[in-house]
XYZ file of N, CA and C in Angstrom:
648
model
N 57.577 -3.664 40.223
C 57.595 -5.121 40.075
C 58.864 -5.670 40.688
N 58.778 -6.680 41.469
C 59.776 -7.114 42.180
C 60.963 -8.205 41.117
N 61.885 -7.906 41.503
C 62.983 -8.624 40.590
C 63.625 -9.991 41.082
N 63.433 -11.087 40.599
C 63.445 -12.344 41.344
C 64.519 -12.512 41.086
N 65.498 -13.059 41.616
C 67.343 -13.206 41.732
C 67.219 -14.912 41.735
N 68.068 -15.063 40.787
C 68.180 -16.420 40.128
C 69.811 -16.849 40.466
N 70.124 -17.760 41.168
C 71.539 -18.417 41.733
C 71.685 -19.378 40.720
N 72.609 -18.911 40.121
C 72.979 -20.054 38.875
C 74.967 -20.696 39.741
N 74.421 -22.045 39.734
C 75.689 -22.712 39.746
C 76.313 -22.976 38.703
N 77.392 -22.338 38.573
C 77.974 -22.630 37.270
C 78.875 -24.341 37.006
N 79.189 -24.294 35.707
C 78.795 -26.070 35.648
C 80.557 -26.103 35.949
N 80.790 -27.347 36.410
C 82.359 -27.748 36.893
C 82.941 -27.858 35.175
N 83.925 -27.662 35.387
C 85.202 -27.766 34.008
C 85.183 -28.894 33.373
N 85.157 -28.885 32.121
C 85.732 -30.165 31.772
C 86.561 -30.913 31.795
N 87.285 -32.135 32.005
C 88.611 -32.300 31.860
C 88.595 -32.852 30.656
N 89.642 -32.050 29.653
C 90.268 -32.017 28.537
C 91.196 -33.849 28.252
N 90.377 -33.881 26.805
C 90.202 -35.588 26.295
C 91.641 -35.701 26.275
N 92.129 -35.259 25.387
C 94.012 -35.020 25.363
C 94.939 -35.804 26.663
N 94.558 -34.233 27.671
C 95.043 -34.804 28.879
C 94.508 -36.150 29.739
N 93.434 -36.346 29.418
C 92.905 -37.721 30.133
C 94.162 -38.911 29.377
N 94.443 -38.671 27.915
C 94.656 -39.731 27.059
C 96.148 -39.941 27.658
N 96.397 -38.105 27.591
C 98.262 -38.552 27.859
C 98.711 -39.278 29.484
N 97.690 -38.856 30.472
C 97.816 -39.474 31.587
C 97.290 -41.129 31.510
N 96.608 -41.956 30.706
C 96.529 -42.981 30.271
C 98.101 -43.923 29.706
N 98.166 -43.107 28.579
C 99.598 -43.255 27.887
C 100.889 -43.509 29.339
N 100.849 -42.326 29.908
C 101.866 -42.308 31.128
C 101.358 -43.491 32.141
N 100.282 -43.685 32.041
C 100.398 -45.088 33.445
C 100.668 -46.111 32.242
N 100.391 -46.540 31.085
C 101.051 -47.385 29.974
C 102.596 -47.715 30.202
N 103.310 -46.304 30.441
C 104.727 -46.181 30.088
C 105.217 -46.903 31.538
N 104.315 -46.443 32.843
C 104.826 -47.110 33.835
C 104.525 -48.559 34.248
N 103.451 -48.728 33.254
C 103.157 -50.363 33.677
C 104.245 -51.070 33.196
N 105.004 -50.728 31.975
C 105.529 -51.001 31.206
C 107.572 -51.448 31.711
N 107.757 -50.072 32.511
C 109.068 -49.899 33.449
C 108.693 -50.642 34.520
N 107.930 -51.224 34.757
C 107.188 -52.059 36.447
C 107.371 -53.463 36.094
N 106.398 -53.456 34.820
C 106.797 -55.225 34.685
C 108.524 -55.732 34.499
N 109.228 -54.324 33.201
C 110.287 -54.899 33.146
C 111.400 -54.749 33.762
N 110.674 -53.840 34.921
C 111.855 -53.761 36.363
C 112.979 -53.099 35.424
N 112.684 -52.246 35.094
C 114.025 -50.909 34.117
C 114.847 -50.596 35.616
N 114.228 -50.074 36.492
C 114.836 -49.458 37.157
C 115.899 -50.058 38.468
N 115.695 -51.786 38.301
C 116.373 -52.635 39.165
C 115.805 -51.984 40.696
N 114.335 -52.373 40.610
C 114.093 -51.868 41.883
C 113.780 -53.483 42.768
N 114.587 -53.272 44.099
C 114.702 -54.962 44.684
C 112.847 -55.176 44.660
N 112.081 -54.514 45.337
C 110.615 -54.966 45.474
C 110.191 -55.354 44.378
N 110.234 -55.010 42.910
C 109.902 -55.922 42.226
C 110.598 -57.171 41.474
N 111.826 -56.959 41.682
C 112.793 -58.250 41.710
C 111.780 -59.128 42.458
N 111.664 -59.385 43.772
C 111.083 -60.304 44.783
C 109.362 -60.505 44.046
N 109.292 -59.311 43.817
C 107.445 -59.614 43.491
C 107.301 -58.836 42.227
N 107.369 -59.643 41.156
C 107.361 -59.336 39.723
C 106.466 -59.167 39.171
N 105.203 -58.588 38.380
C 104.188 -58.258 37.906
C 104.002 -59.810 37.170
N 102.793 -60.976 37.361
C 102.669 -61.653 36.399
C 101.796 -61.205 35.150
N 102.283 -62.046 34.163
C 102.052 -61.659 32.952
C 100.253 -61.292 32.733
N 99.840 -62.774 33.338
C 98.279 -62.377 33.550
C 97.944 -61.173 33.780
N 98.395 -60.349 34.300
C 97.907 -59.516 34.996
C 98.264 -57.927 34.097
N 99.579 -58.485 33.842
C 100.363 -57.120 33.111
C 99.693 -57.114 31.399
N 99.185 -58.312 31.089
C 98.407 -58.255 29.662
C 97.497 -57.380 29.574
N 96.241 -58.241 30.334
C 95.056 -57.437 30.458
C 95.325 -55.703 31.078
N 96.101 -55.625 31.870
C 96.086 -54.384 32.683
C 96.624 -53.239 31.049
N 97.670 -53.573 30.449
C 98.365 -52.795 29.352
C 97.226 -52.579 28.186
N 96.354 -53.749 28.660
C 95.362 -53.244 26.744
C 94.230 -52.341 27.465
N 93.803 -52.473 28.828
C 92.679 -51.599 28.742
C 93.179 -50.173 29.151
N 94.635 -50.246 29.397
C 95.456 -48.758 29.626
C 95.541 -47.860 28.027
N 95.995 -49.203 27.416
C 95.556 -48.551 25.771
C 94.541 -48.306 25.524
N 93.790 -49.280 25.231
C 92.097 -48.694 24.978
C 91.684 -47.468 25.396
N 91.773 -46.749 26.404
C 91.407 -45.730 27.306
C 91.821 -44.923 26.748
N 93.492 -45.112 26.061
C 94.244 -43.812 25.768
C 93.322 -43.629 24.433
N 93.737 -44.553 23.774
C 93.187 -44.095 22.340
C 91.403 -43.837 22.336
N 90.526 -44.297 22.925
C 89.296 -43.583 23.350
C 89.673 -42.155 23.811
N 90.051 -42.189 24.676
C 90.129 -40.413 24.855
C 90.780 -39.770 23.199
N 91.389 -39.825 22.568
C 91.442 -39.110 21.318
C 90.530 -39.020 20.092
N 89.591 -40.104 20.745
C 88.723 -40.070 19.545
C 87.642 -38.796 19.994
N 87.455 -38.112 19.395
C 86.711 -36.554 19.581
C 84.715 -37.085 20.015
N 84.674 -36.098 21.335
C 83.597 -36.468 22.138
C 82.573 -36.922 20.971
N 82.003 -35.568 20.008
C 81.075 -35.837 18.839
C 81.187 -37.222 18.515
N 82.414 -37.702 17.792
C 82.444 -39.271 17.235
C 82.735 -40.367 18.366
N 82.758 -40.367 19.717
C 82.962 -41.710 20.568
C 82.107 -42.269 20.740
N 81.358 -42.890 19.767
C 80.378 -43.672 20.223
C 80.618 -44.966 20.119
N 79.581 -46.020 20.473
C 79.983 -47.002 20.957
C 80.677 -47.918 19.998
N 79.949 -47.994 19.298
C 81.233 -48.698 17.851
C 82.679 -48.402 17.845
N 82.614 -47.173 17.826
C 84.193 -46.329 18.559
C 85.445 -47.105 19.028
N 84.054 -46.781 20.460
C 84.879 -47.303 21.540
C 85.175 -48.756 21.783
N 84.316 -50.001 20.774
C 84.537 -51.288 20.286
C 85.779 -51.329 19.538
N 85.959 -50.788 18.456
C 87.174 -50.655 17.558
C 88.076 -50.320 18.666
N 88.009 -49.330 19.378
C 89.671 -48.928 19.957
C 89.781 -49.849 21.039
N 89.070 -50.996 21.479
C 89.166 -51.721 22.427
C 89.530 -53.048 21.627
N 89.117 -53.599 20.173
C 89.476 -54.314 20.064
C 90.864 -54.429 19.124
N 90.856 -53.104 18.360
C 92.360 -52.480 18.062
C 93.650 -52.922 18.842
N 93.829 -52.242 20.138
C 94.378 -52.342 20.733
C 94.460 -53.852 21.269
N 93.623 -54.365 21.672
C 93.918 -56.017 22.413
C 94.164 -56.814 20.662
N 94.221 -56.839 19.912
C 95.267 -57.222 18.938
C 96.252 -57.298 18.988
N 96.488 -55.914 18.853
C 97.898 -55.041 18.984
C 98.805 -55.926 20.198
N 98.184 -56.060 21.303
C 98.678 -56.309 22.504
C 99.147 -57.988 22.310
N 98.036 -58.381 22.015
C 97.865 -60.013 21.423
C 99.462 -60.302 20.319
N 99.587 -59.550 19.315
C 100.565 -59.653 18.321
C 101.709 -59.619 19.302
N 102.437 -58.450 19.968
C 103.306 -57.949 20.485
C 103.635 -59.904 21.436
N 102.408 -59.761 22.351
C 102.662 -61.096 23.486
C 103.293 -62.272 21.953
N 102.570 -62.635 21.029
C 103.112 -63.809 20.196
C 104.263 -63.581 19.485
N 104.644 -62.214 19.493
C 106.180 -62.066 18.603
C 107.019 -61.993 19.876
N 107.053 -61.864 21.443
C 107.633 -61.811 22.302
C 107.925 -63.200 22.719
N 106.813 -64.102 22.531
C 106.563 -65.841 22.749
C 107.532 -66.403 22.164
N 107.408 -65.589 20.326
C 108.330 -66.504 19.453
C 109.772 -66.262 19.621
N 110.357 -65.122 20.291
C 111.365 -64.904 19.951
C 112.117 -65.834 21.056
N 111.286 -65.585 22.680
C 111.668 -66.568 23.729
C 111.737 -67.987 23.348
N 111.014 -68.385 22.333
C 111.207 -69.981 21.935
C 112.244 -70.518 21.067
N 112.690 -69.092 20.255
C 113.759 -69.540 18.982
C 115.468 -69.069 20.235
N 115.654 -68.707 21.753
C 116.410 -68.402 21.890
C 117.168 -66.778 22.099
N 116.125 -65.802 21.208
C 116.168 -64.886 20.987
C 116.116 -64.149 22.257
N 115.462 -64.286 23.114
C 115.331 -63.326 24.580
C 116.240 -63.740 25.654
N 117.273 -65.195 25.232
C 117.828 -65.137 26.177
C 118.748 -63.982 26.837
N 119.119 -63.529 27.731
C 119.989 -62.829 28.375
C 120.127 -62.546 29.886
N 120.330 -61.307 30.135
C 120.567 -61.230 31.691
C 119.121 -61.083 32.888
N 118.237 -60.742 31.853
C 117.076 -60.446 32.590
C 116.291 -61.751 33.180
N 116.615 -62.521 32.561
C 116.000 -63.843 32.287
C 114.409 -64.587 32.707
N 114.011 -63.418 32.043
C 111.946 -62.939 31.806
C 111.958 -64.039 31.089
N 112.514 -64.817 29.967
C 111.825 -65.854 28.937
C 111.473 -67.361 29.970
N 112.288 -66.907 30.901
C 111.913 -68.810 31.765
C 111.084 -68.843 33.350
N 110.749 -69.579 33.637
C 110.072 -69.616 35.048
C 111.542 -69.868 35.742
N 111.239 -69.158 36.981
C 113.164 -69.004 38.355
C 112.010 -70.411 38.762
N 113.079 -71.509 38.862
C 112.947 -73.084 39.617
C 113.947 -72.857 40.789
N 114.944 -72.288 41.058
C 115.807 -72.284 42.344
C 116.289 -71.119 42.553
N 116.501 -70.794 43.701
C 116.928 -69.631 44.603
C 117.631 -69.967 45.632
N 119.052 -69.610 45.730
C 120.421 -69.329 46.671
C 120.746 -68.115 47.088
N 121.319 -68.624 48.123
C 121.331 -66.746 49.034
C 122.947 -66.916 49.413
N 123.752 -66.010 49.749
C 125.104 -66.428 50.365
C 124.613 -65.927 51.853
N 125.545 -66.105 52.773
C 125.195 -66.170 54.301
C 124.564 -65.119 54.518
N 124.898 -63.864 54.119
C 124.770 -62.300 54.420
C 123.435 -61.770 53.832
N 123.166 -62.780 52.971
C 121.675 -62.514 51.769
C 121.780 -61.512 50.562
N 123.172 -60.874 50.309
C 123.209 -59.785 49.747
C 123.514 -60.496 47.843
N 124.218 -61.169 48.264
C 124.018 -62.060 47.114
C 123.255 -63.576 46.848
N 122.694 -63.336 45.613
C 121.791 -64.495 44.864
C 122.222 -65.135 44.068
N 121.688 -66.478 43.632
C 121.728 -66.997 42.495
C 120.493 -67.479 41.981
N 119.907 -67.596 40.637
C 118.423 -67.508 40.588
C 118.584 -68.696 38.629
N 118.058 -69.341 39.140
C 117.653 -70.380 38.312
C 116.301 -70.353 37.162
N 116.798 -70.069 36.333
C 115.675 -70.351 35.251
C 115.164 -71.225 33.956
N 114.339 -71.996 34.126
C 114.077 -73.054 33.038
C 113.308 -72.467 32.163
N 113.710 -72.958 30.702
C 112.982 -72.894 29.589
C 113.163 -73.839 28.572
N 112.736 -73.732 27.357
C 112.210 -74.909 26.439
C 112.991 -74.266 25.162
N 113.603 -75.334 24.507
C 114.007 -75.036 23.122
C 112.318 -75.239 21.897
N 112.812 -74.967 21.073
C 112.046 -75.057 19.943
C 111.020 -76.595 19.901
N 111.887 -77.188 20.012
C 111.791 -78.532 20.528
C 111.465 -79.757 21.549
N 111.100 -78.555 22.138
C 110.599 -78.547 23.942
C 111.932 -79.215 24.576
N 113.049 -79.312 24.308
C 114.247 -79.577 25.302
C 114.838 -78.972 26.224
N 114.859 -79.033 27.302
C 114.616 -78.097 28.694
C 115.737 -77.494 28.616
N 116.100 -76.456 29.300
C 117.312 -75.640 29.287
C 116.894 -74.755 30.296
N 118.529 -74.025 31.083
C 118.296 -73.441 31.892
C 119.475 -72.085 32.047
N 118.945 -71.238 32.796
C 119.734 -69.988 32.515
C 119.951 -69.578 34.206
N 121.313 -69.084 34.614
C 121.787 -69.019 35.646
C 121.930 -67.851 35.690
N 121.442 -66.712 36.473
C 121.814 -65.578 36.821
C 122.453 -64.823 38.396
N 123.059 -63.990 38.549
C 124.248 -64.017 39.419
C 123.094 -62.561 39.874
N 122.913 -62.413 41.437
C 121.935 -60.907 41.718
C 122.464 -60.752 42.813
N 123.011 -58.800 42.819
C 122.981 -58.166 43.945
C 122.002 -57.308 44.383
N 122.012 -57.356 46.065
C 121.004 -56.791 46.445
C 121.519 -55.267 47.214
N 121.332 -53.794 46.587
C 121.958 -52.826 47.138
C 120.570 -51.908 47.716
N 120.102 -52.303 48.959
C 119.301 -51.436 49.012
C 118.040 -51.513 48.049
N 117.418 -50.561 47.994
C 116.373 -50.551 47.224
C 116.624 -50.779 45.748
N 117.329 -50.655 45.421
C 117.902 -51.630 44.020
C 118.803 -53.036 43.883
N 118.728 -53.339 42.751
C 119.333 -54.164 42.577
C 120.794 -54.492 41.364
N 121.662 -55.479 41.053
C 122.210 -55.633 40.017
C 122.484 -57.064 39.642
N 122.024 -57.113 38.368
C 122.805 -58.792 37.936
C 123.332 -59.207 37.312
N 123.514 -59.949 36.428
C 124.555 -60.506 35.717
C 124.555 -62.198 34.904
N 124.526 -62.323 33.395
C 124.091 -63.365 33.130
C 125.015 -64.471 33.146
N 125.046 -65.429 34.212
C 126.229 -66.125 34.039
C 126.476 -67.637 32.919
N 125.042 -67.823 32.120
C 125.460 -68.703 31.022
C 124.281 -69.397 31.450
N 124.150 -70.517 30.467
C 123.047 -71.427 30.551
C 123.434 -72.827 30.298
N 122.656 -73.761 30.625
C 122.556 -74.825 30.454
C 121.651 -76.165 29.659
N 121.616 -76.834 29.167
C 121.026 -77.416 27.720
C 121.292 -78.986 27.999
N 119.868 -79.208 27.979
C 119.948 -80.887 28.167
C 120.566 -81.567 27.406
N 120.494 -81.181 26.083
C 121.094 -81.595 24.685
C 122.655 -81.801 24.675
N 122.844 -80.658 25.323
C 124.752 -81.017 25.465
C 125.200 -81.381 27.083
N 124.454 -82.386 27.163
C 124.823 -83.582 28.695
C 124.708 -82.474 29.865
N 123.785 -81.482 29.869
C 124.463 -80.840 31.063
C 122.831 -80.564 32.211
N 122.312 -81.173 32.731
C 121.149 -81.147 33.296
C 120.933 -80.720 34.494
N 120.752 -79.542 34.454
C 120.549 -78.899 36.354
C 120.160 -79.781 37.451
N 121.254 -79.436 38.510
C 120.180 -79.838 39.827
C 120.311 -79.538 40.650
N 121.107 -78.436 40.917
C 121.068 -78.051 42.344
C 122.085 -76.606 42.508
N 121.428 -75.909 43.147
C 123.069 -74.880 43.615
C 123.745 -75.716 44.908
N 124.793 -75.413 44.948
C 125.314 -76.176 45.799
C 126.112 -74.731 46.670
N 126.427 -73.827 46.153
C 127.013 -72.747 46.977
C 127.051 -71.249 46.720
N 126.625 -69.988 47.445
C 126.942 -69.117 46.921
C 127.525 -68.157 48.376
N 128.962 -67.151 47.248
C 129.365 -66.542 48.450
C 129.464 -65.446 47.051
N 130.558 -64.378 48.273
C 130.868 -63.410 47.343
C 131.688 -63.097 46.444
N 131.390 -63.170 45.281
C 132.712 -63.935 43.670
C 132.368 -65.240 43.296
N 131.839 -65.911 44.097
C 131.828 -67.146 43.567
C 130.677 -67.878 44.043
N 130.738 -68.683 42.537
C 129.184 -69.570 42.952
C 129.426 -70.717 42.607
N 128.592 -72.383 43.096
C 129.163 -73.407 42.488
C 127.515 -73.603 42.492
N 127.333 -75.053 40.800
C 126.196 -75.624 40.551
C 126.307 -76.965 40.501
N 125.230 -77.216 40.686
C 125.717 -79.056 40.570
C 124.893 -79.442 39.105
N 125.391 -80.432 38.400
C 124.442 -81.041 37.322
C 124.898 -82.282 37.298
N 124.324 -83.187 36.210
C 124.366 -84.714 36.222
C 125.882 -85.311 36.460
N 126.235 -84.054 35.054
C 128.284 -84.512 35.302
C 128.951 -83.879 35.681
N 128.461 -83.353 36.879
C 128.997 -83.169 37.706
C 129.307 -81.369 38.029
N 130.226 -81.057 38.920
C 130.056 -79.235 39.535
C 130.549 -78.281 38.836
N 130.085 -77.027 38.725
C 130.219 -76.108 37.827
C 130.778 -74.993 38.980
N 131.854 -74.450 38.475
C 132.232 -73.377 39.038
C 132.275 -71.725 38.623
N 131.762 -70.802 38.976
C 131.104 -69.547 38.495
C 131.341 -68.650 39.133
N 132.869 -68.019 38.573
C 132.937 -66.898 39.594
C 133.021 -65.101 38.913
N 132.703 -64.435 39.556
C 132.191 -63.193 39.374
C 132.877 -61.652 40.390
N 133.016 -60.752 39.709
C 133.742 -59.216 40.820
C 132.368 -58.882 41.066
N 132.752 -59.442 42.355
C 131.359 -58.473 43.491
C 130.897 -57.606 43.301
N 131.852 -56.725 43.193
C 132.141 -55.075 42.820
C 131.089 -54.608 41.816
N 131.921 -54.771 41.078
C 131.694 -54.370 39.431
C 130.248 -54.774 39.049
N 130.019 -56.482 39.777
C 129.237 -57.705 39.016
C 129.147 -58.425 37.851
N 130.372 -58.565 37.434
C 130.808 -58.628 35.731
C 131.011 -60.130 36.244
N 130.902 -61.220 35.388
C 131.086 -62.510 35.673
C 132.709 -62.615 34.847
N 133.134 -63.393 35.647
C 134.815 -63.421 35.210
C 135.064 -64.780 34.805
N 134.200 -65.820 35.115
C 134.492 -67.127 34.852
C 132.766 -67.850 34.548
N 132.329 -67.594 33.281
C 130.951 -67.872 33.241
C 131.027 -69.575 33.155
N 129.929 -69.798 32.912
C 129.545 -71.648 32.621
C 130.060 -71.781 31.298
N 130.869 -73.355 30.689
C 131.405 -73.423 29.727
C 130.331 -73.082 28.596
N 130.673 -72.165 27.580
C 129.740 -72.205 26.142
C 129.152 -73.677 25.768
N 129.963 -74.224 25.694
C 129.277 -75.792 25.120
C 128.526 -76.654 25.377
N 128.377 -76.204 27.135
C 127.206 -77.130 27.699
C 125.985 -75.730 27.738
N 125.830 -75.021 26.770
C 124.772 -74.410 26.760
C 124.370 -74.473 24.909
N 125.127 -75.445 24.422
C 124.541 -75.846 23.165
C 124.117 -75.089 22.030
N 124.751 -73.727 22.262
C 124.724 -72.436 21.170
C 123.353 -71.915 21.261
N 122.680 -71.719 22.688
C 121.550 -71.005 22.883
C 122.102 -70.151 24.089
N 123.517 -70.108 24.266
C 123.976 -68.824 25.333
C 123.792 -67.436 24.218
């Protein structure tokens, strides 16, 4: 009797839920160093992740992760509803305690993520910036935050040089100069002088405390 030979393809590997999750988690961690430019990299200085984009993109990076841990047997679709709407909570909370803290003052600093940049100065050479940012008190009273940026190559460095507050007479309008150490601003009453070690980038002569109305 003849013996019939049977070609079995054997079935491709699985890839292991774990590792799907932790490589999820890891593009999380980098969306995360991207939006907040950890690494002072100039390309995203110039082109910054908007928020639109970095919301939605971070919850379905979560969702994914935490779906992959839920064990193949139990992922079913209810599951995978809960860990999708788990997470965009989660994400939701984080954005409104990040909102509130930018509104009470709390986020001001050097990064100056809490305001939209309204003006941009270059000194002749382009290597140094000055970068303008408006935001809103509690109260919706406009205010603005001045930051001092070097450009080294594929990175960057900056420096918070103080802010400004409608409330205490001091109302942006213009840069009027930037070189290296020193920067001048213009406002209603008149020019602000702002100077800074190139070097270092440490501001040596910030904007007076008082025309920033105790939200520096």
């Amino acid at each position: 009797m003849r013996e019939i030979e049977l070609n079995v393809v054997p079935s491709p590997p699985r890839t292991w839920a774990p590792v799907r999750a932790g490589v999820a988690f890891l593009a999380t961690v980098l969306l995360v160093l991207a939006y907040g430019n950890m690494v002072d990299l100039v390309v995203l200085h110039d082109h910054p992740i908007p928020t639109l984009v970095f919301g939605p993109a971070l919850w379905v990076l979560l969702a994914m992760a935490v779906t992959m841990l839920v064990p193949s047997d139990l992922r079913s679709r209810s599951a995978v509803a809960w860990a999708f709407g788990g997470t965009g909570l989660a994400v939701l909370l984080v954005g409104c305690i990040a909102l509130t803290a930018s509104l009470f003052g709390l986020g001001i600093g050097s990064s100056g993520r809490h305001g939209n940049r309204i003006d941009l100065g270059s000194s002749a050479d382009g290597r140094y910036q000055v970068e303008v940012f408006s935001w809103q008190a509690v109260l919706g009273e406009p205010g603005w935050d001045v930051v001092v940026y070097r450009r080294d190559g594929l990175r960057g460095t900056e420096a918070y040089a103080g802010c400004l507050f409608s409330e205490a007479s001091a109302n942006y309008q213009a840069i009027q100069s930037v070189e290296a150490g020193s920067v001048r601003i213009a406002t209603d009453e008149g020019s602000i002088a702002i100077a800074f070690d190139p070097d270092a980038m440490r501001i040596t002569q910030p904007i007076p405390v008082d025309l920033c109305g105790g939200h520096g």
